[in-house]
Short mmCIF file of C-alpha atoms in Angstrom, two decimals:
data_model
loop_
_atom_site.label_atom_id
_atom_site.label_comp_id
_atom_site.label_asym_id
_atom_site.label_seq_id
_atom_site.Cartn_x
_atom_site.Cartn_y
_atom_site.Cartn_z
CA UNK U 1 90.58 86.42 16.02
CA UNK U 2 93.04 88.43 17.79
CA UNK U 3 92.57 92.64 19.31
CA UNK U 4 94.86 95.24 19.94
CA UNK U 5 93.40 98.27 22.45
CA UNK U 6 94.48 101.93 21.61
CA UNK U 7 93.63 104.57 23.96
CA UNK U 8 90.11 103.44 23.84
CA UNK U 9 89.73 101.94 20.06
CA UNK U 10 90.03 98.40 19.58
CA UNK U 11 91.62 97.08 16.54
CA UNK U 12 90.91 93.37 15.11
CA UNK U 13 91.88 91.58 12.24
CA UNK U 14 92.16 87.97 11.67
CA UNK U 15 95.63 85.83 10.62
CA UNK U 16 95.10 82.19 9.85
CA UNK U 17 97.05 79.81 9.79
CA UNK U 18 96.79 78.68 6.14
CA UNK U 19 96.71 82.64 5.00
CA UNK U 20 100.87 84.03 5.80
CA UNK U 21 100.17 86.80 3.50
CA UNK U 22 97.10 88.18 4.50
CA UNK U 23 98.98 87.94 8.29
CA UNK U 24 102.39 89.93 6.95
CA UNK U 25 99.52 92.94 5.35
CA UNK U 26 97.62 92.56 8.76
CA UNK U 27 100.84 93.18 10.51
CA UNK U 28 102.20 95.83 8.00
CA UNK U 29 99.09 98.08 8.55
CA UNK U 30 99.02 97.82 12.05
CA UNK U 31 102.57 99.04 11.91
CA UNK U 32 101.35 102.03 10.10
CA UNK U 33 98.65 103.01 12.07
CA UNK U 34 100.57 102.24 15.54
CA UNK U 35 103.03 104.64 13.94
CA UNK U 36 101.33 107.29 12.23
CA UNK U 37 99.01 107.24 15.67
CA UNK U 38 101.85 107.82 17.65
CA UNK U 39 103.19 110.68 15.43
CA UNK U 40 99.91 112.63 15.76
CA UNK U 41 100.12 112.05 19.67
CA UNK U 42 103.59 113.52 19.59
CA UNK U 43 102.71 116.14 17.25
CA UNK U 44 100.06 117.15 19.72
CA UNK U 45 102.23 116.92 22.52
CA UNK U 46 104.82 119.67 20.95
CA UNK U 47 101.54 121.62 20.75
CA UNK U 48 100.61 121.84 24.27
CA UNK U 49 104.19 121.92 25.27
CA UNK U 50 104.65 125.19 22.88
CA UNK U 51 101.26 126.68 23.85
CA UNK U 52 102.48 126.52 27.79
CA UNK U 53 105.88 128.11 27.81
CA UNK U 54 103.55 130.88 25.23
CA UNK U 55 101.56 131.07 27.84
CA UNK U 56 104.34 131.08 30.65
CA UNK U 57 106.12 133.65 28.40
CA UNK U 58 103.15 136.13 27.98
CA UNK U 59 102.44 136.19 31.94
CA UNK U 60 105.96 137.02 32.91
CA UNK U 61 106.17 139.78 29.72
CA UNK U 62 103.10 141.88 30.58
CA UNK U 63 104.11 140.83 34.38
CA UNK U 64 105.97 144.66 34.08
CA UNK U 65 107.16 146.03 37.28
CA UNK U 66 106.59 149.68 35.87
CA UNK U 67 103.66 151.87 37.06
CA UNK U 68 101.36 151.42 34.09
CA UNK U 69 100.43 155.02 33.71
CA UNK U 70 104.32 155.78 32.74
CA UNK U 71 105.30 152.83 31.68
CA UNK U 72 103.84 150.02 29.65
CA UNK U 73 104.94 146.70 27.30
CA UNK U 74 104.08 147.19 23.59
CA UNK U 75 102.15 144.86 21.79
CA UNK U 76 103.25 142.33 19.64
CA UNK U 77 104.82 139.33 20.68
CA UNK U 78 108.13 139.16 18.39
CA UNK U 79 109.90 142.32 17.97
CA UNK U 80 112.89 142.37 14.83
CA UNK U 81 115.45 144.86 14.30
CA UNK U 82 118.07 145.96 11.95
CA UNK U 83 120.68 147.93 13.69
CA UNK U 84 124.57 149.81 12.77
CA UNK U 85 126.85 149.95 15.08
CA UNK U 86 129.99 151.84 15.44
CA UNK U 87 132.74 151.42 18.48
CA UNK U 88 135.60 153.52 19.29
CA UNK U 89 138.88 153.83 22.15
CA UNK U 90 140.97 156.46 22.47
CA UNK U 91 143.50 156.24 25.39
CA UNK U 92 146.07 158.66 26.93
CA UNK U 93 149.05 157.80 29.49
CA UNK U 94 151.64 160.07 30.71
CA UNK U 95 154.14 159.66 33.66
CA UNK U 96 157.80 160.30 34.51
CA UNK U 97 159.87 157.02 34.14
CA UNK U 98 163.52 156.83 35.45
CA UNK U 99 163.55 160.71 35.38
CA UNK U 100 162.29 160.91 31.40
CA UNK U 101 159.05 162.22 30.86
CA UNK U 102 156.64 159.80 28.53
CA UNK U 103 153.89 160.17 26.56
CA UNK U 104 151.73 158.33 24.61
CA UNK U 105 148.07 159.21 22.52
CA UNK U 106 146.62 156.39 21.08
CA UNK U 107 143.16 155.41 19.16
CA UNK U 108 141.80 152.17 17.91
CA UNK U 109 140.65 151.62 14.63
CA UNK U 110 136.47 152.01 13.85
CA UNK U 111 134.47 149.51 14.32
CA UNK U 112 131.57 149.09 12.17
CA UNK U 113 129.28 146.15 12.49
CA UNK U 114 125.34 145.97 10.86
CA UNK U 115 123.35 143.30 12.91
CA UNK U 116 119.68 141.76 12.70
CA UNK U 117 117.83 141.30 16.84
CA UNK U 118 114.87 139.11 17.41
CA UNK U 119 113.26 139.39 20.34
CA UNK U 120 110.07 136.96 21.18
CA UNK U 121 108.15 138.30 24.44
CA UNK U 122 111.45 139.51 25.93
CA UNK U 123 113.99 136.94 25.13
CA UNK U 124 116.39 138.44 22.70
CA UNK U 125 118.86 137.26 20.40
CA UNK U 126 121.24 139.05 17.90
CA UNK U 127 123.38 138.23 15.46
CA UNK U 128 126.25 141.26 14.32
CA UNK U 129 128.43 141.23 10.90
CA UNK U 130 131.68 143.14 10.27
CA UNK U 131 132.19 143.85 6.55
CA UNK U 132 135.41 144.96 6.96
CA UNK U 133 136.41 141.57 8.79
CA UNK U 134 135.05 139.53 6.15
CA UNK U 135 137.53 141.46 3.81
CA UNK U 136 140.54 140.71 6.29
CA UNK U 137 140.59 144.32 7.10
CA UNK U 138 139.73 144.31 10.65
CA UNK U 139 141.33 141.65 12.58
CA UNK U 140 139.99 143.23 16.49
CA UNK U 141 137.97 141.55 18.93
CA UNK U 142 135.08 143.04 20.74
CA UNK U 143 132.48 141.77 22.91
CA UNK U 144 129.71 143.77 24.62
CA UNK U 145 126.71 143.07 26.73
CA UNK U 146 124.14 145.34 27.65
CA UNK U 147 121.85 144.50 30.47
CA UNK U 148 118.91 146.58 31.51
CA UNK U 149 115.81 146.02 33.75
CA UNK U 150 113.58 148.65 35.62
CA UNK U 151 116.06 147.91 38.48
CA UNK U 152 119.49 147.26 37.38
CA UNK U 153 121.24 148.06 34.06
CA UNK U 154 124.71 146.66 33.17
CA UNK U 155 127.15 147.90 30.25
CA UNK U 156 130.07 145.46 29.80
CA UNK U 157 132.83 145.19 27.02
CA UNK U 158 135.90 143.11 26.11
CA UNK U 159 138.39 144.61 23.29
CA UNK U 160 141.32 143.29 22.02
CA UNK U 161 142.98 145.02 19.55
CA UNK U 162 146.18 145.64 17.59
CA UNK U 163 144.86 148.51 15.07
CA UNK U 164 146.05 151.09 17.90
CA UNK U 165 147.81 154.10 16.58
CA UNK U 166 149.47 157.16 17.87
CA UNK U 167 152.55 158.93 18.78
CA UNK U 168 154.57 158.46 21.42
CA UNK U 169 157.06 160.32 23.40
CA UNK U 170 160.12 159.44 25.12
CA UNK U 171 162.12 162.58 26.21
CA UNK U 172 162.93 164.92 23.07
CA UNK U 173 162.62 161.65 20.85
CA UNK U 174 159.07 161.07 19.37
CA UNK U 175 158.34 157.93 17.28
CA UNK U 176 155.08 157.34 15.86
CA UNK U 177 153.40 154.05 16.14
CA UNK U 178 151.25 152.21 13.82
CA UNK U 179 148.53 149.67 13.35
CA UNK U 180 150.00 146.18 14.73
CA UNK U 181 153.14 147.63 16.80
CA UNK U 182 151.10 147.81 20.35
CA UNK U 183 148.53 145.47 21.48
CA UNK U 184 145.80 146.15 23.71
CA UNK U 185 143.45 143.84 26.09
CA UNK U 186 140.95 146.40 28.04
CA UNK U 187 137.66 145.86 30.00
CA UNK U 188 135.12 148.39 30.97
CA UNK U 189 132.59 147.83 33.02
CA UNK U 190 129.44 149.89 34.49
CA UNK U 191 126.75 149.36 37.00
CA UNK U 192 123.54 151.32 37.42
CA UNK U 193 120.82 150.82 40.30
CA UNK U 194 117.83 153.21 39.04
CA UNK U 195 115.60 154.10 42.96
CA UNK U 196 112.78 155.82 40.53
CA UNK U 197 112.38 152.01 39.12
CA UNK U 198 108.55 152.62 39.26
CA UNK U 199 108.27 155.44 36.83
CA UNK U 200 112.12 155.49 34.82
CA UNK U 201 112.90 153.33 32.07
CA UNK U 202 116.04 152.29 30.97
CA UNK U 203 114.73 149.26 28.30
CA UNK U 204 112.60 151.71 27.40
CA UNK U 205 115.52 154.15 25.70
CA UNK U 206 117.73 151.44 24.59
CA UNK U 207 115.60 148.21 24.05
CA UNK U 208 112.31 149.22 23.09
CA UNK U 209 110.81 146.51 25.33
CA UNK U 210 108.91 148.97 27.09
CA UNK U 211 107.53 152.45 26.39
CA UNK U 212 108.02 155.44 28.25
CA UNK U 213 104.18 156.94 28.18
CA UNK U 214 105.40 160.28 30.49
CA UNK U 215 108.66 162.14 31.57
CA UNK U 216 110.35 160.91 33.98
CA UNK U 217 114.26 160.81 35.98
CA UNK U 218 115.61 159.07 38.77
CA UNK U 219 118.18 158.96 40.90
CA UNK U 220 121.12 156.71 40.10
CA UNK U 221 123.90 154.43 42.29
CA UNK U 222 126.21 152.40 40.45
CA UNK U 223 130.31 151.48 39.83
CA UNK U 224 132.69 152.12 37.05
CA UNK U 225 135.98 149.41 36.21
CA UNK U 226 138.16 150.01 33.57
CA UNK U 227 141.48 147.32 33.17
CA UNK U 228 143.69 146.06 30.97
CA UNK U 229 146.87 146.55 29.64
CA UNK U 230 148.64 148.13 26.16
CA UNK U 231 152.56 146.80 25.32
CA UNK U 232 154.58 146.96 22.13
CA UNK U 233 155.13 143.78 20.20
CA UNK U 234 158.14 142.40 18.17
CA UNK U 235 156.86 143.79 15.17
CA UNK U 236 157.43 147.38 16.37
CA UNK U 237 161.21 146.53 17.64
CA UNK U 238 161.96 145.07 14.41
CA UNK U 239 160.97 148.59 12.14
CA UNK U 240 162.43 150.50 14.89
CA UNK U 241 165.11 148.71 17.22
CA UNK U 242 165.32 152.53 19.15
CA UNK U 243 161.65 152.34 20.02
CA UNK U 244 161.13 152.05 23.85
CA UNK U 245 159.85 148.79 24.99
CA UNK U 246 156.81 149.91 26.56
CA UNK U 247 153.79 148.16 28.35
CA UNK U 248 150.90 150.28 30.34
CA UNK U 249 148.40 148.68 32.84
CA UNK U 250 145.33 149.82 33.08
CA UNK U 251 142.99 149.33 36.59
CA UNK U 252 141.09 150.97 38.48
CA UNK U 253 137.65 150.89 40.56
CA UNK U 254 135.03 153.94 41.18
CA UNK U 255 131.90 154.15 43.08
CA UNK U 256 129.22 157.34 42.82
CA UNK U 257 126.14 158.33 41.91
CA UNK U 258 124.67 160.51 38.84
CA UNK U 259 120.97 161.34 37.38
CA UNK U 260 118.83 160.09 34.60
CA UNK U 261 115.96 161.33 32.66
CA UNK U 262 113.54 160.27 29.94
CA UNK U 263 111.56 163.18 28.24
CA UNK U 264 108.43 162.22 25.91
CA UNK U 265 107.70 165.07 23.53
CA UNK U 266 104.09 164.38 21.32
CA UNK U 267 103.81 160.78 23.06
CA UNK U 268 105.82 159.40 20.04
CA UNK U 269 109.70 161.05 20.90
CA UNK U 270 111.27 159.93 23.76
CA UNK U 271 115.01 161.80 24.73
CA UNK U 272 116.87 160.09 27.33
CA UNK U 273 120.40 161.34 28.79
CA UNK U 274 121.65 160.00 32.05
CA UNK U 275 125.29 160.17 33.56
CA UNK U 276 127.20 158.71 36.45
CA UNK U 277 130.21 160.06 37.26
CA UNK U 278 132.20 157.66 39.95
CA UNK U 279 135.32 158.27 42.04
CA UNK U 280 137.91 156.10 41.82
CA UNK U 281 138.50 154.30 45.22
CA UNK U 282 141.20 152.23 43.95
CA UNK U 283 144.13 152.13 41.24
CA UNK U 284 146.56 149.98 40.03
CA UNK U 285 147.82 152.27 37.07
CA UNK U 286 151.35 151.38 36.15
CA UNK U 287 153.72 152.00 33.36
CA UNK U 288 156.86 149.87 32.45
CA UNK U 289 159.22 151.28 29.69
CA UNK U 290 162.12 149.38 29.00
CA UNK U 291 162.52 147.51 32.60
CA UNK U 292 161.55 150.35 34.31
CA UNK U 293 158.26 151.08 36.42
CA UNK U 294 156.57 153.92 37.72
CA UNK U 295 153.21 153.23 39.62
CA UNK U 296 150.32 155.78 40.47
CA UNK U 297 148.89 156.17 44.12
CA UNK U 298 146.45 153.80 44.74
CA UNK U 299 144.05 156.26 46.58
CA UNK U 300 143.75 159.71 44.60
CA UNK U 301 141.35 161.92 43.44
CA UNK U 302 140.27 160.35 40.06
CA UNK U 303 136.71 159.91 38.17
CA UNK U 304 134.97 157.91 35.53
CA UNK U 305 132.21 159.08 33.85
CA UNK U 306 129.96 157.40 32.38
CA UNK U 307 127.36 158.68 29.94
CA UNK U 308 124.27 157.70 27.82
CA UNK U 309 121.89 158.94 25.39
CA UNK U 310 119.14 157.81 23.03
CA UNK U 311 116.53 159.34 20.95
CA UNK U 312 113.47 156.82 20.01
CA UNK U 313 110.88 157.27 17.51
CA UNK U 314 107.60 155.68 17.84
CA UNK U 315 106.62 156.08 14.30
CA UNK U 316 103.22 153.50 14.78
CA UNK U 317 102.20 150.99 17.08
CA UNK U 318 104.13 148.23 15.16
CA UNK U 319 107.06 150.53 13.66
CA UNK U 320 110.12 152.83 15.46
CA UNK U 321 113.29 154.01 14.91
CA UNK U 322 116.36 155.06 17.27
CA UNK U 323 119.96 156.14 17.78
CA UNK U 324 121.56 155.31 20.87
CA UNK U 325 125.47 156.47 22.43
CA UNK U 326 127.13 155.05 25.45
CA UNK U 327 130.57 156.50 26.67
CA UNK U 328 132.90 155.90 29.69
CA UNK U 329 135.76 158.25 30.32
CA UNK U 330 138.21 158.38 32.73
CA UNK U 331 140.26 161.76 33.69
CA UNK U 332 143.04 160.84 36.12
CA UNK U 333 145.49 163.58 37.78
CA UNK U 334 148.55 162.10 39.12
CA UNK U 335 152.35 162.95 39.47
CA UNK U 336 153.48 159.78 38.87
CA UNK U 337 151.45 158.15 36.09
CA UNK U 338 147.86 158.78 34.23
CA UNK U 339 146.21 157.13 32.16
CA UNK U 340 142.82 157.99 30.32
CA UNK U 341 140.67 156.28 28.26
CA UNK U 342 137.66 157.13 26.68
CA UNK U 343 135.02 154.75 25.06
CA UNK U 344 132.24 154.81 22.90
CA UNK U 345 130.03 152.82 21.15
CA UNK U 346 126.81 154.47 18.69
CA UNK U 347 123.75 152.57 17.27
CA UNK U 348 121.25 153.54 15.01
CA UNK U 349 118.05 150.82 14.36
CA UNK U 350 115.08 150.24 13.23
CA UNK U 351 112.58 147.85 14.32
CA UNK U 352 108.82 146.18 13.30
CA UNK U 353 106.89 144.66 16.19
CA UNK U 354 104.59 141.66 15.02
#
């Protein structure tokens, strides 16, 4: 007679010597139960390990660092969304380059993108589609990141892109440029530090991961970047070989301050608008056309703006609808060189909370 001990069962089963096949089903269903038995403990495992980072997750989401009486966390622990989403750059550079005045007014291509969010007490994840890149019709690059928290708020994007279009001016000679003769590497970024933190919701107007129960605005600090460059490509020399060869750099740095404000009309409309305009401390702006440069004055009195707006619908508890626009625009005077660019980037979505 031989025993096996399992977490506080004991198992026996006999194997004699004379009997090898009753020993080989002996050992086979021990097997079995050893394994299924361990299966069930790891199942239940998973289990507990799930129901504590729920729990973990729940704590730190209703955690909110709001004052409850303006601002609260919906219910629902997963939140989806359906969203469109449409991105645009315009840009503008002028300057006086060995004695010839030069100008140039450019604009991207549309970018239209649908894309499905899932957030899960907080943690969000999206996925975005381009139609028109799945047809080989848009061949840009764009990346954006949107951070905001009762504190800090962040608005971030990368573009590459060679759809730029526009005319350009070199003396008395214009030339018009088309998609895939310039290309374009940019980078805007913009920093917000809301004091009102208490009462003033940013996720509230462009997350829906809180709600804005009453009015409120706050006081904003925060920074503006904008760099990159735009230069003409092979392409463009061979269709024209009289085109200038022309590259523009882009970079410059602004600190300020602005205002924000979140207006709830009927508890279920909220309005936001906010802007921060920043003065440019520092700028690189350049131009090069054909060998030769002319640079801007570093220190000079320049601004970026930058501007947002949102209108959310609470339509129920579980349901709501929004559109949302962020811009940044830059408006440079300088007698050497200037260079503006203005971008923007619209969303319209609807959402379910569960």
């Amino acid at each position: 007679m031989k025993s096996l001990k399992f977490i506080g069962y004991r198992l026996q089963f006999t194997a004699p010597s004379d009997s090898p096949r009753r020993g080989v089903v002996s050992f086979l269903f021990l097997f079995l139960f050893s394994f299924g038995w361990g299966f069930l403990s790891a199942q239940t495992r998973d289990q507990i390990r799930r129901a504590q980072v729920d729990s973990v997750l729940t704590a730190r989401y209703y955690r909110t660092p709001y004052d409850s009486t303006y601002v609260t966390r919906p219910e629902g622990r997963l939140t989806l969304k359906m969203r469109l989403n449409q991105t645009g750059n315009t840009l503008h550079a002028k300057g006086t380059v060995n004695d010839v005045y030069c100008k140039t007014d450019l604009e991207t291509s549309h970018k239209t993108t649908v894309s499905i969010a899932a957030s899960y007490r907080g943690i969000a994840v999206a996925l975005a589609i381009n139609p028109e890149k799945l047809r080989g019709v848009y061949k840009d690059y764009e990346f954006n990141l949107n951070y905001y928290s009762s504190r800090i708020s962040l608005d971030a994007s990368y573009q590459r892109s060679t759809t730029l279009a526009g005319d350009i001016r070199r003396g008395d000679n214009r030339s018009r440029l088309e998609s895939g003769d310039l290309t374009m590497k940019i980078v805007n970024l913009a920093g917000y530090y809301t004091f009102n933190h208490r009462r003033f919701s940013y996720p509230a107007a462009f997350t829906q991961s809180y709600i804005q129960r009453r009015s409120a605005g706050s006081w904003l600090a925060g920074f503006s970047y904008q760099g990159g460059s735009i230069k003409t490509t092979d392409e463009l020399k061979q269709r024209n070989p009289n085109a200038p060869d022309t590259r523009i750099y882009v970079g410059h740095f602004g600190i300020g301050g602005g205002y924000g404000y979140n207006w709830v009309f009927h508890r279920k409309w909220l309005f936001h608008f906010s802007m921060l305009p920043t003065f440019v401390v520092y700028n690189r702006n350049n131009m090069t056309v054909n060998d030769e440069r002319k640079k801007a004055q570093h220190m000079r009195f320049n601004m970026i703006f930058n501007e947002r707006a949102a209108i959310v619908y609470n339509i129920s508890p579980r349901y709501f609808a929004g559109i949302t626009l962020v811009m940044n625009n830059s408006i440079f005077d300088d007698d050497a060189v200037v260079v503006n660019q203005n971008k923007w980037r619209a969303r319209a979505s609807f959402g379910v909370r569960l």
